[in-house]
Tab-separated table of C-alpha atoms and ligand atoms in Angstrom:
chain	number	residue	atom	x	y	z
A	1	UNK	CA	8.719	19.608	8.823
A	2	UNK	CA	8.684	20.839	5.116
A	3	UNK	CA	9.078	17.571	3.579
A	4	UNK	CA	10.683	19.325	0.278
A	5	UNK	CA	8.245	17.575	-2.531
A	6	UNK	CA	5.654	20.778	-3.010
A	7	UNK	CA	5.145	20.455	-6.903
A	8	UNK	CA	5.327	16.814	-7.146
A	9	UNK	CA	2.815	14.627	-8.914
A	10	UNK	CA	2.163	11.282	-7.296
A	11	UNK	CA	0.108	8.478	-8.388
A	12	UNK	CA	-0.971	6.666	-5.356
A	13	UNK	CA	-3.132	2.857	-6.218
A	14	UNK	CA	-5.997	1.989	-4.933
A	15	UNK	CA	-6.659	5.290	-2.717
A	16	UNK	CA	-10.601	6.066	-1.839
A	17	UNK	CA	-10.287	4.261	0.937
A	18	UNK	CA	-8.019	3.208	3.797
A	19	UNK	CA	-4.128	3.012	3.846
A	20	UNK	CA	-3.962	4.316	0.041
A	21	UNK	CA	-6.270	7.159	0.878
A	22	UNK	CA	-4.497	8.258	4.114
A	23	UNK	CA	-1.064	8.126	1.815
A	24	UNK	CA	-2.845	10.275	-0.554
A	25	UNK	CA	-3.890	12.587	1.759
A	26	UNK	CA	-0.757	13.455	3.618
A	27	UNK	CA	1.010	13.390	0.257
A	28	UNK	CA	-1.160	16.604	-0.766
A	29	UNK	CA	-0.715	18.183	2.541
A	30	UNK	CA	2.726	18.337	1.324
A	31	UNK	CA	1.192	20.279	-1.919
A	32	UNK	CA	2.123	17.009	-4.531
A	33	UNK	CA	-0.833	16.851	-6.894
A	34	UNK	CA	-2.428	13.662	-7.418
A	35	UNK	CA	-3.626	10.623	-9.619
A	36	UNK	CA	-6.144	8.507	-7.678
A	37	UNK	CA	-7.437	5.157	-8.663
A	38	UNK	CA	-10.033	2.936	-7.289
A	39	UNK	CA	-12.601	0.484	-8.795
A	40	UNK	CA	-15.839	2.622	-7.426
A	41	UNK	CA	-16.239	5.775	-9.037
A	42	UNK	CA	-18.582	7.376	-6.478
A	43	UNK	CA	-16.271	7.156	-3.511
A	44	UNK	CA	-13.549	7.912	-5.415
A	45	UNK	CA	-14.488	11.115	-6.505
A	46	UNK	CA	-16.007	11.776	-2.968
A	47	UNK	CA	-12.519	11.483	-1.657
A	48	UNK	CA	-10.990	13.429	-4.704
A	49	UNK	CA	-13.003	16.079	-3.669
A	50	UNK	CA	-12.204	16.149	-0.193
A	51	UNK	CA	-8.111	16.201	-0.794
A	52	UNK	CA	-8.726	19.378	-3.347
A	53	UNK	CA	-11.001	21.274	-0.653
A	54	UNK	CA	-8.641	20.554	1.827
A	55	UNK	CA	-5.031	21.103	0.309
A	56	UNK	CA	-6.134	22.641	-2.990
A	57	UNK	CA	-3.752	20.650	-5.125
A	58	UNK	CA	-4.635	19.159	-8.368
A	59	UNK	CA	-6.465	15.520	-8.603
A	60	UNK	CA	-6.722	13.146	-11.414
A	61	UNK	CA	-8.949	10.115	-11.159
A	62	UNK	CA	-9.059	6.532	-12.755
A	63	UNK	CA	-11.775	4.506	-11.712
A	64	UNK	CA	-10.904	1.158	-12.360
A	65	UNK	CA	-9.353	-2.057	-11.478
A	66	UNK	CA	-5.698	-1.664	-11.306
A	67	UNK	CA	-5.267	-5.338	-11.580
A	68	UNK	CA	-6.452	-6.030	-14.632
A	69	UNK	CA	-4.445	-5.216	-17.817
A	70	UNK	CA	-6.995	-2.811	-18.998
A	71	UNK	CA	-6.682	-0.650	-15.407
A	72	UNK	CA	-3.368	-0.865	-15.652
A	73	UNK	CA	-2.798	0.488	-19.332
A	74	UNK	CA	-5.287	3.517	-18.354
A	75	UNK	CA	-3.473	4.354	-15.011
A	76	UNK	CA	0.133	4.291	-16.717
A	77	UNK	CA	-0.946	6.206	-19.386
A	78	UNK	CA	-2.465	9.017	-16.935
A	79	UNK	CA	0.663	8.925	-14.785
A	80	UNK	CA	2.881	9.635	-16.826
A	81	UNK	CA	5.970	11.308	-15.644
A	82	UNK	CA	5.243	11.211	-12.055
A	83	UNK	CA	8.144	11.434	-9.647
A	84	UNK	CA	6.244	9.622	-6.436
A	85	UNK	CA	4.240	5.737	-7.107
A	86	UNK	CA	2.301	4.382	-4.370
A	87	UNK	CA	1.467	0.799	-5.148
A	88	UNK	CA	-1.360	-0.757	-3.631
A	89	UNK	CA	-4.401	-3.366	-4.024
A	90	UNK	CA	-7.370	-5.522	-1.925
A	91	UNK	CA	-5.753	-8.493	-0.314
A	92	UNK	CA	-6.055	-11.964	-1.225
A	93	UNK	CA	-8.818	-13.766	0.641
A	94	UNK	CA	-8.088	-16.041	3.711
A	95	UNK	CA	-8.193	-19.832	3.989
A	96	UNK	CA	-6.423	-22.896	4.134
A	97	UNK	CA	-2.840	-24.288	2.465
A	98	UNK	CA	-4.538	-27.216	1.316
A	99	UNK	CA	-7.477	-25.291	-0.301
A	100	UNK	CA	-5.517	-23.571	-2.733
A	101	UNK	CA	-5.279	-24.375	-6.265
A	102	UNK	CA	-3.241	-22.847	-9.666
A	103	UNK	CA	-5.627	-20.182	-10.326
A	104	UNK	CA	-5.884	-18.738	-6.429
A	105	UNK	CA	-2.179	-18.264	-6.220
A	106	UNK	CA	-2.147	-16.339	-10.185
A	107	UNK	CA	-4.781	-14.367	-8.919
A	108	UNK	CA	-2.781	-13.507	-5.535
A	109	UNK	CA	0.355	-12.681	-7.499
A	110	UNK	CA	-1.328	-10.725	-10.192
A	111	UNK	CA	-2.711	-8.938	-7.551
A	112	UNK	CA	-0.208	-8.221	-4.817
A	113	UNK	CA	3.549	-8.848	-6.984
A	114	UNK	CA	2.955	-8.637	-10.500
A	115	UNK	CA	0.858	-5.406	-10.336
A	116	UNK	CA	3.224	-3.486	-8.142
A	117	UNK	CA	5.988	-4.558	-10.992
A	118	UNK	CA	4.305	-3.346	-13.708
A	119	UNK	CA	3.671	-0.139	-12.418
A	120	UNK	CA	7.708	0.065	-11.206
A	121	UNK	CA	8.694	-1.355	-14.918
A	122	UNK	CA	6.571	1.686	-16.610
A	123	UNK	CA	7.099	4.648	-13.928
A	124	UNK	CA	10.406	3.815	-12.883
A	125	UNK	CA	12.280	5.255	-16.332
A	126	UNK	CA	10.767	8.353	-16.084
A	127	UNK	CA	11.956	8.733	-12.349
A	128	UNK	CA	15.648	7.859	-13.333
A	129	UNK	CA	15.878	10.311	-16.501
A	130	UNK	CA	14.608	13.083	-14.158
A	131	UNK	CA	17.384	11.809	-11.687
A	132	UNK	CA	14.787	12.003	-8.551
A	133	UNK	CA	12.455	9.159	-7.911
A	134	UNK	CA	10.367	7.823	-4.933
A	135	UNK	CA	8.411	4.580	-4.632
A	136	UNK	CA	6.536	2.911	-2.008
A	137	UNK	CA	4.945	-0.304	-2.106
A	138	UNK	CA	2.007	-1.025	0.384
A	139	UNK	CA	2.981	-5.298	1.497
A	140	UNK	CA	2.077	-5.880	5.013
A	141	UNK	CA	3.362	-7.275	8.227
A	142	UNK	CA	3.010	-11.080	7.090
A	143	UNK	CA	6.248	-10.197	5.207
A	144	UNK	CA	8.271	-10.060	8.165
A	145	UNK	CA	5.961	-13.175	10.142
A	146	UNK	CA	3.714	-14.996	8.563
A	147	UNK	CA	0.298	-14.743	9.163
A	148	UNK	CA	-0.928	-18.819	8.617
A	149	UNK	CA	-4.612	-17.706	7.174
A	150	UNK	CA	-3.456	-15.509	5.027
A	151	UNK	CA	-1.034	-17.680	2.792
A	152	UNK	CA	-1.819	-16.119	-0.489
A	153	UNK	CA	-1.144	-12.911	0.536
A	154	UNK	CA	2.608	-14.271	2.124
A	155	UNK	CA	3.736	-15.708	-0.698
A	156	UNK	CA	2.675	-12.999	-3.148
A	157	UNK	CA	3.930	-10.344	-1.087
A	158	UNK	CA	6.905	-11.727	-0.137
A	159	UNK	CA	7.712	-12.327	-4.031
A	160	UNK	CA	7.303	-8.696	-4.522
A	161	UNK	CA	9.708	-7.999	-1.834
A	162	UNK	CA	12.564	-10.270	-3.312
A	163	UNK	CA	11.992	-7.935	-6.283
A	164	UNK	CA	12.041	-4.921	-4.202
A	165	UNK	CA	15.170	-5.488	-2.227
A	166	UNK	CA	17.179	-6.167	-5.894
A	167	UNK	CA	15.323	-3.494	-7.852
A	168	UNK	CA	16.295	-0.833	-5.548
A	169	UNK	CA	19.820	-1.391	-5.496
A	170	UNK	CA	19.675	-0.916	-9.033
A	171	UNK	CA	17.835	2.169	-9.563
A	172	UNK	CA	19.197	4.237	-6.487
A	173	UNK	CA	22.433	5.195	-8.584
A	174	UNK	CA	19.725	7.560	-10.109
A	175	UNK	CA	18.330	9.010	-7.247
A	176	UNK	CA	15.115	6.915	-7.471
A	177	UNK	CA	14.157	5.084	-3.785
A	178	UNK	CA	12.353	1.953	-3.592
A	179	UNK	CA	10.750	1.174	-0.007
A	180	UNK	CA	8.070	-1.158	0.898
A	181	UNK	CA	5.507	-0.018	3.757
A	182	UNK	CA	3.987	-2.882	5.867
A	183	UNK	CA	0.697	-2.539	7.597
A	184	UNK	CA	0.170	-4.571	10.829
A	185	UNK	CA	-3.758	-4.180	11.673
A	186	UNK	CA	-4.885	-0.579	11.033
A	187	UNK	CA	-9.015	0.768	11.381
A	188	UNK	CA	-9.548	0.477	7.607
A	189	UNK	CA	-12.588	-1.389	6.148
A	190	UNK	CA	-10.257	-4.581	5.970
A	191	UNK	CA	-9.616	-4.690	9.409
A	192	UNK	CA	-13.315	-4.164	10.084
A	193	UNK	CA	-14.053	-6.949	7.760
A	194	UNK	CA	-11.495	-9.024	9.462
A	195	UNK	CA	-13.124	-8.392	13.025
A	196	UNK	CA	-16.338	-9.599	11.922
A	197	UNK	CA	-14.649	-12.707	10.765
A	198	UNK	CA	-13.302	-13.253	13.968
A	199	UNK	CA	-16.889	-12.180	15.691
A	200	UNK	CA	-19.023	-14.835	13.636
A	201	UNK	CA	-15.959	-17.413	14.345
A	202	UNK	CA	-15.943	-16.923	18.047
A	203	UNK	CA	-19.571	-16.467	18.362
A	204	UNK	CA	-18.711	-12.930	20.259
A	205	UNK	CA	-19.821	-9.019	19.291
A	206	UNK	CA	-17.670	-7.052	16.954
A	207	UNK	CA	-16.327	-5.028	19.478
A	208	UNK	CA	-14.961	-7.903	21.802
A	209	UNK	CA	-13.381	-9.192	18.580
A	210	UNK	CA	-11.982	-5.308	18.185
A	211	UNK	CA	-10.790	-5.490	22.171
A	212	UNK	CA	-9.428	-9.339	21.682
A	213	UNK	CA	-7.057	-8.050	18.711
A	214	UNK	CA	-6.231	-4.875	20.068
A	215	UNK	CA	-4.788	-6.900	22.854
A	216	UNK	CA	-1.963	-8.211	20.564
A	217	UNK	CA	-0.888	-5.147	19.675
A	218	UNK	CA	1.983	-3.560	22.546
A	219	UNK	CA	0.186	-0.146	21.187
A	220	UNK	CA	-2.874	-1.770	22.385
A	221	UNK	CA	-4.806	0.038	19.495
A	222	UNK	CA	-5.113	-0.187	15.805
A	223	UNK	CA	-3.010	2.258	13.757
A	224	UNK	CA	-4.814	4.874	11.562
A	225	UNK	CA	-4.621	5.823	8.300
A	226	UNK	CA	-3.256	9.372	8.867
A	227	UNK	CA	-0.419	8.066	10.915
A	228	UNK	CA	-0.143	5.197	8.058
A	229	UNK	CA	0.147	7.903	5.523
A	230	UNK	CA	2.343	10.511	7.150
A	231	UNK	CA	4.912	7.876	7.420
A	232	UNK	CA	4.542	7.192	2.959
A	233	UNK	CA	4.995	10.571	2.827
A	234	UNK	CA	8.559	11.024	4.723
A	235	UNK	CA	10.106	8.309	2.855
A	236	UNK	CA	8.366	9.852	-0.387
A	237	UNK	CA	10.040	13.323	0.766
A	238	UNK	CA	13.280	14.934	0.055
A	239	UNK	CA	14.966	13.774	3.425
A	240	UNK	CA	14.611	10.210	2.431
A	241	UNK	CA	16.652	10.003	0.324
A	242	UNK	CA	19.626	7.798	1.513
A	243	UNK	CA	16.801	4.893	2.816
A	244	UNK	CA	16.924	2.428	-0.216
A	245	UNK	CA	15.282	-0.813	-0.041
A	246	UNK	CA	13.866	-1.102	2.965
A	247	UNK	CA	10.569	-2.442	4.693
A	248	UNK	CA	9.681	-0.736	7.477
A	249	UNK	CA	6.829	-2.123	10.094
A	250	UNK	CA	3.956	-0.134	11.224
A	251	UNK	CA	2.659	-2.442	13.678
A	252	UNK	CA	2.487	-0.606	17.173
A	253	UNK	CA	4.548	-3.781	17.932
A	254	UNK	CA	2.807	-5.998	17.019
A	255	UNK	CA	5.614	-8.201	15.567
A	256	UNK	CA	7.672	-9.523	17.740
A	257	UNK	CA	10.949	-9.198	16.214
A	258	UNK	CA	14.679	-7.798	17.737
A	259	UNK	CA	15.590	-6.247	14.526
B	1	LIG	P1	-9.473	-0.966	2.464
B	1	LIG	O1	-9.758	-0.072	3.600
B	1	LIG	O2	-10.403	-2.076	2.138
B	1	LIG	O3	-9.248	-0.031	1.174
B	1	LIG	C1	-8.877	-0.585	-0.034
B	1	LIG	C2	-8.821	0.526	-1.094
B	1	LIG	O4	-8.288	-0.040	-2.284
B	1	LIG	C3	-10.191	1.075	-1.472
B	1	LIG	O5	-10.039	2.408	-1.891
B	1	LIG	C4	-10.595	0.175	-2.646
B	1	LIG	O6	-11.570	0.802	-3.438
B	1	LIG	C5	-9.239	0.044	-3.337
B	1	LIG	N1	-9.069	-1.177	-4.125
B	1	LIG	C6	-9.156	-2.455	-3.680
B	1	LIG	N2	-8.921	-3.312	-4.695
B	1	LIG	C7	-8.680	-2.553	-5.794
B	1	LIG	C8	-8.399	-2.851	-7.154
B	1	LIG	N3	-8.311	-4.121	-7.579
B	1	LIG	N4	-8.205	-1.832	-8.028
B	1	LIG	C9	-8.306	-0.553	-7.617
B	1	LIG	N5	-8.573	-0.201	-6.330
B	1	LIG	C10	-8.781	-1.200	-5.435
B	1	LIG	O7	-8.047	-1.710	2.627
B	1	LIG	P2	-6.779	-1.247	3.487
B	1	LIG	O8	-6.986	-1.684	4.896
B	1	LIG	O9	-6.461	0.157	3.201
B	1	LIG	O10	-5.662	-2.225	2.892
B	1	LIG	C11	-4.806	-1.838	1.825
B	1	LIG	C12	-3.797	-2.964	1.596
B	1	LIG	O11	-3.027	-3.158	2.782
B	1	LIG	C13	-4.462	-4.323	1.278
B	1	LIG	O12	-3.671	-5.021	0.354
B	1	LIG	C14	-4.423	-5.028	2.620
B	1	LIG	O13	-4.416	-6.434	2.477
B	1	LIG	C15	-3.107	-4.520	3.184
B	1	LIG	N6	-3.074	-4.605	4.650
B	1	LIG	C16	-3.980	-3.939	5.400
B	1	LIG	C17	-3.930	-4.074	6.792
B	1	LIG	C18	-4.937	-3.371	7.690
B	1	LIG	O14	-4.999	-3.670	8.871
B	1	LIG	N7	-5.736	-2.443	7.209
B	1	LIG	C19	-2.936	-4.865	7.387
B	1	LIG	C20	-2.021	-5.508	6.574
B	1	LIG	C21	-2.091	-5.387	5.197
B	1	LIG	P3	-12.584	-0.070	-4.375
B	1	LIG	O15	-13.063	-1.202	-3.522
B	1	LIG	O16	-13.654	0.897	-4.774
B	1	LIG	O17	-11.764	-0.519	-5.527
């Protein structure tokens, strides 16, 4: 399918790695050329070059942490005037309710709801004078069920989508989407990370932690980041138009939910 956005310019957050890097990948497929942020320079550029070599469109890249005011300034200021934002960031640690204090919930919501807002607050103008927009927001599944360990990362996420679902009622009159995109477990780093957790926890190998979770999952396998991406890229394409404000699961069934 053409998906109409050849020509573009996208900034996508947080992309070496992972479900940022497989949206920036099948964005370019579809010829949009690039700005690419992460905090580690080397495979950063390692993946820049890999997207050019592959789908020879043009790639900017910020190395830096898009959290922090400083990132933030120097990614607006390169992505200026792009028609497609991909927001994305690490997530919170896990841990316990009772463990959490003042500063672990700023640093969740700088990370995971305020930084996806700034980015919308600065990008989103130039979207709506151009009268064509597209934005997706990388949340995750514990939006839709909570996931108890991971408490920081509900409540930060699920502020952002309260923004979301308001936001994009607002700018859609000017042809500018807003969508979030939420994860269930897909074979990223994280989810590596996250089986080793449950390894050392359960005093079992890395693999029988892989099998135990893949169990969960109806699919019975993790997603991947090319299916992760090629998804970002329909509702970043012209024939998504009319979906405004939505949040759309990609959990091989993970959650189980009747609508
Ligand atoms: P990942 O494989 O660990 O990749 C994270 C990417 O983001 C890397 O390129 C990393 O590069 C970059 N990054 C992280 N923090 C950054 C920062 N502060 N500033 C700039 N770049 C940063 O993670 P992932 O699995 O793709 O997860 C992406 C998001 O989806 C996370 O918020 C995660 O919590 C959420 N999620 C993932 C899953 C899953 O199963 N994979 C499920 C639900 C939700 P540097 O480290 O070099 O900065």
């Amino acid at each position: 399918m053409d998906l109409g956005i050849k020509g573009k310019r996208a900034l996508v957050c947080a992309s070496s790695k992972g479900l940022g890097l497989g949206c920036a990948e099948a964005l370019a497929a579809a010829g949009v050329d690039l700005v690419m942020n992460a905090r580690g320079a080397d495979a950063l550029e390692a993946s820049a070059d890999s997207i050019r070599t592959a789908h020879g469109v043009q790639v900017q890249t910020i190395a830096c942490d898009v959290t922090s005011a400083e990132g933030q300034a120097q990614v607006i200021e390169a992505a200026q005037g792009v028609d497609i934002l991909v927001t994305n960031a690490g997530g919170p640690p896990p841990g316990l309710w009772s463990d959490w204090d003042r500063d672990d919930f700023i640093k969740a919501l700088d990370s995971n709801m305020l930084t996806p807002i700034t980015f919308m607050k600065a990008l989103l103008p130039g979207m709506m004078d151009k009268g064509w927009g597209r934005v997706v927001n990388i949340t995750s599944q514990s939006v839709r069920a909570p996931i108890p360990a991971l408490g920081l990362s509900n409540a930060a996420r699920t502020g952002l989508t309260g923004y979301v679902a308001g936001t994009a009622r607002q700018v859609a009159p000017k042809g500018v989407t807003i969508n979030n995109l939420l994860p269930g477990i897909h074979a990223t780093d994280r989810a590596n990370s996250l089986d080793g957790g449950v390894a050392s926890q359960k005093g079992i190998s890395i693999d029988e932690a892989r099998t135990q979770r893949e169990a969960t999952i109806p699919a019975r396998r993790y997603g991947t980041r090319q299916e992760f991406g090629a998804a970002c890229a329909f509702l970043c394409s012209q024939h998504a138009g009319f979906i405004v404000g939505q949040n759309i699961l990609l959990d091989g069934g993970a959650t189980n939910l009747t609508i």
